[in-house]
């Protein structure tokens, strides 16, 4: 199976606090490399990363960098 998205990245920024959220959402933020407000991480664009972003979409935003 060929890797069609080789080299593609996605940048996410944490916009919400994990306080008073389920522990699984806190752990998902840590898995994305986020744990404090307004932190940004550039991650490889894979289906698993996209799923993690979708799971905490109310706490993060995808940054459009040009």
XYZ file of N, CA and C in Angstrom:
198
model
N 0.844 -1.182 0.000
C 0.000 0.000 0.000
C 0.883 1.237 0.000
N 0.697 2.118 -0.949
C 1.529 3.309 -1.091
C 1.088 4.392 -0.118
N 2.065 5.162 0.346
C 1.782 6.268 1.263
C 1.599 7.529 0.434
N 0.337 7.895 0.165
C 0.033 9.033 -0.695
C 0.212 10.384 -0.024
N 0.182 10.434 1.293
C 0.275 11.711 1.990
C 1.639 11.896 2.646
N 2.669 11.331 2.035
C 4.014 11.430 2.591
C 4.451 12.890 2.611
N 4.885 13.341 3.770
C 5.345 14.710 3.902
C 4.269 15.704 4.264
N 3.011 15.320 4.203
C 1.942 16.251 4.556
C 1.853 16.376 6.066
N 1.593 17.593 6.510
C 1.482 17.843 7.941
C 0.220 18.650 8.222
N -0.161 18.640 9.474
C -1.290 19.436 9.938
C -0.850 20.106 11.244
N -1.148 21.398 11.372
C -0.799 22.143 12.575
C -2.064 22.395 13.375
N -2.023 22.022 14.651
C -3.177 22.221 15.521
C -2.769 23.117 16.686
N -3.726 23.895 17.148
C -3.520 24.785 18.295
C -4.600 24.494 19.316
N -4.210 24.395 20.570
C -5.180 24.161 21.636
C -5.869 25.471 21.971
N -7.198 25.465 21.915
C -7.969 26.671 22.197
C -8.853 26.534 23.424
N -9.013 25.297 23.920
C -9.872 25.069 25.077
C -9.119 24.369 26.190
N -9.616 24.540 27.390
C -8.986 23.940 28.560
C -9.545 22.541 28.812
N -8.689 21.604 29.221
C -9.179 20.264 29.549
C -9.792 20.162 30.952
N -9.835 21.279 31.661
C -10.430 21.275 32.997
C -11.920 20.945 32.875
N -12.390 20.042 33.742
C -13.782 19.582 33.773
C -14.181 18.836 32.504
N -13.211 18.206 31.867
C -13.465 17.358 30.700
C -13.158 15.913 31.086
N -13.713 14.957 30.379
C -13.397 13.552 30.663
C -11.902 13.278 30.499
N -11.394 12.353 31.273
C -9.968 12.041 31.257
C -9.497 11.586 29.880
N -10.366 10.926 29.125
C -9.976 10.455 27.801
C -9.670 11.639 26.868
N -10.389 12.756 27.024
C -10.104 13.940 26.210
C -8.785 14.573 26.621
N -8.489 14.592 27.901
C -7.207 15.104 28.396
C -6.054 14.264 27.837
N -6.229 12.935 27.838
C -5.196 12.046 27.323
C -5.025 12.203 25.810
N -6.103 12.494 25.098
C -6.013 12.729 23.661
C -5.211 13.988 23.374
N -5.420 15.044 24.156
C -4.630 16.263 23.990
C -3.152 15.975 24.229
N -2.839 15.200 25.253
C -1.454 14.848 25.541
C -0.877 14.028 24.388
N -1.690 13.135 23.830
C -1.252 12.346 22.683
C -0.946 13.196 21.472
N -1.645 14.314 21.341
C -1.373 15.251 20.250
C -0.196 16.171 20.574
N 0.318 16.091 21.788
C 1.439 16.938 22.175
C 1.006 18.288 22.712
N -0.263 18.403 23.075
C -0.797 19.657 23.610
C -1.156 19.449 25.070
N -0.886 20.443 25.910
C -1.316 20.350 27.307
C -1.532 21.717 27.932
N -1.272 22.767 27.190
C -1.513 24.118 27.697
C -2.167 24.939 26.596
N -2.903 25.940 27.016
C -3.620 26.790 26.084
C -2.668 27.453 25.086
N -3.127 27.562 23.840
C -2.449 28.274 22.747
C -1.143 27.621 22.305
N -0.905 26.389 22.720
C 0.259 25.655 22.214
C -0.060 25.133 20.824
N 0.956 25.102 19.971
C 0.797 24.595 18.613
C 1.735 23.426 18.389
N 1.254 22.463 17.620
C 2.077 21.316 17.235
C 1.832 21.030 15.764
N 2.904 20.744 15.049
C 2.803 20.311 13.664
C 2.992 18.802 13.657
N 1.980 18.104 13.178
C 1.952 16.655 13.221
C 1.809 16.088 11.815
N 2.222 14.836 11.650
C 2.043 14.146 10.384
C 0.551 13.946 10.143
N 0.124 14.180 8.925
C -1.296 14.088 8.580
C -1.651 12.637 8.274
N -2.080 11.918 9.316
C -2.476 10.519 9.171
C -3.916 10.361 9.629
N -4.572 9.273 9.245
C -5.951 9.058 9.703
C -6.066 9.000 11.225
N -5.066 8.456 11.909
C -5.148 8.374 13.372
C -5.059 9.765 14.001
N -4.206 10.619 13.462
C -4.100 11.986 13.977
C -5.392 12.749 13.684
N -5.946 12.564 12.494
C -7.213 13.222 12.157
C -8.330 12.771 13.099
N -8.342 11.503 13.464
C -9.341 10.992 14.396
C -9.188 11.599 15.779
N -7.932 11.774 16.216
C -7.692 12.394 17.522
C -8.148 13.847 17.502
N -7.880 14.550 16.406
C -8.317 15.941 16.284
C -9.839 16.010 16.316
N -10.493 15.090 15.634
C -11.957 15.081 15.613
C -12.526 14.800 17.001
N -11.844 13.973 17.783
C -12.333 13.614 19.118
C -12.310 14.801 20.078
N -11.389 15.725 19.863
C -11.286 16.900 20.736
C -11.421 18.184 19.917
N -12.253 18.136 18.884
C -12.393 19.282 17.974
C -12.911 20.532 18.686
N -13.595 20.355 19.814
C -14.101 21.495 20.570
C -13.003 22.137 21.424
N -11.832 21.511 21.501
C -10.717 22.040 22.295
C -9.527 22.483 21.450
N -9.536 22.176 20.163
C -8.412 22.510 19.285
C -8.926 23.133 17.998
N -8.023 23.760 17.259
C -8.353 24.241 15.930
C -7.171 23.942 15.017
N -7.484 23.699 13.759
C -6.457 23.462 12.754
C -6.022 24.818 12.236
N -4.716 25.078 12.284
C -4.166 26.364 11.888
C -3.798 26.294 10.422
N -4.205 27.282 9.644
C -3.875 27.345 8.229
C -2.652 28.227 8.054
N -1.480 27.600 7.997
C -0.245 28.357 7.807
C 0.130 28.361 6.351
N 0.592 29.506 5.880
C 0.967 29.624 4.462
C 2.428 29.989 4.356
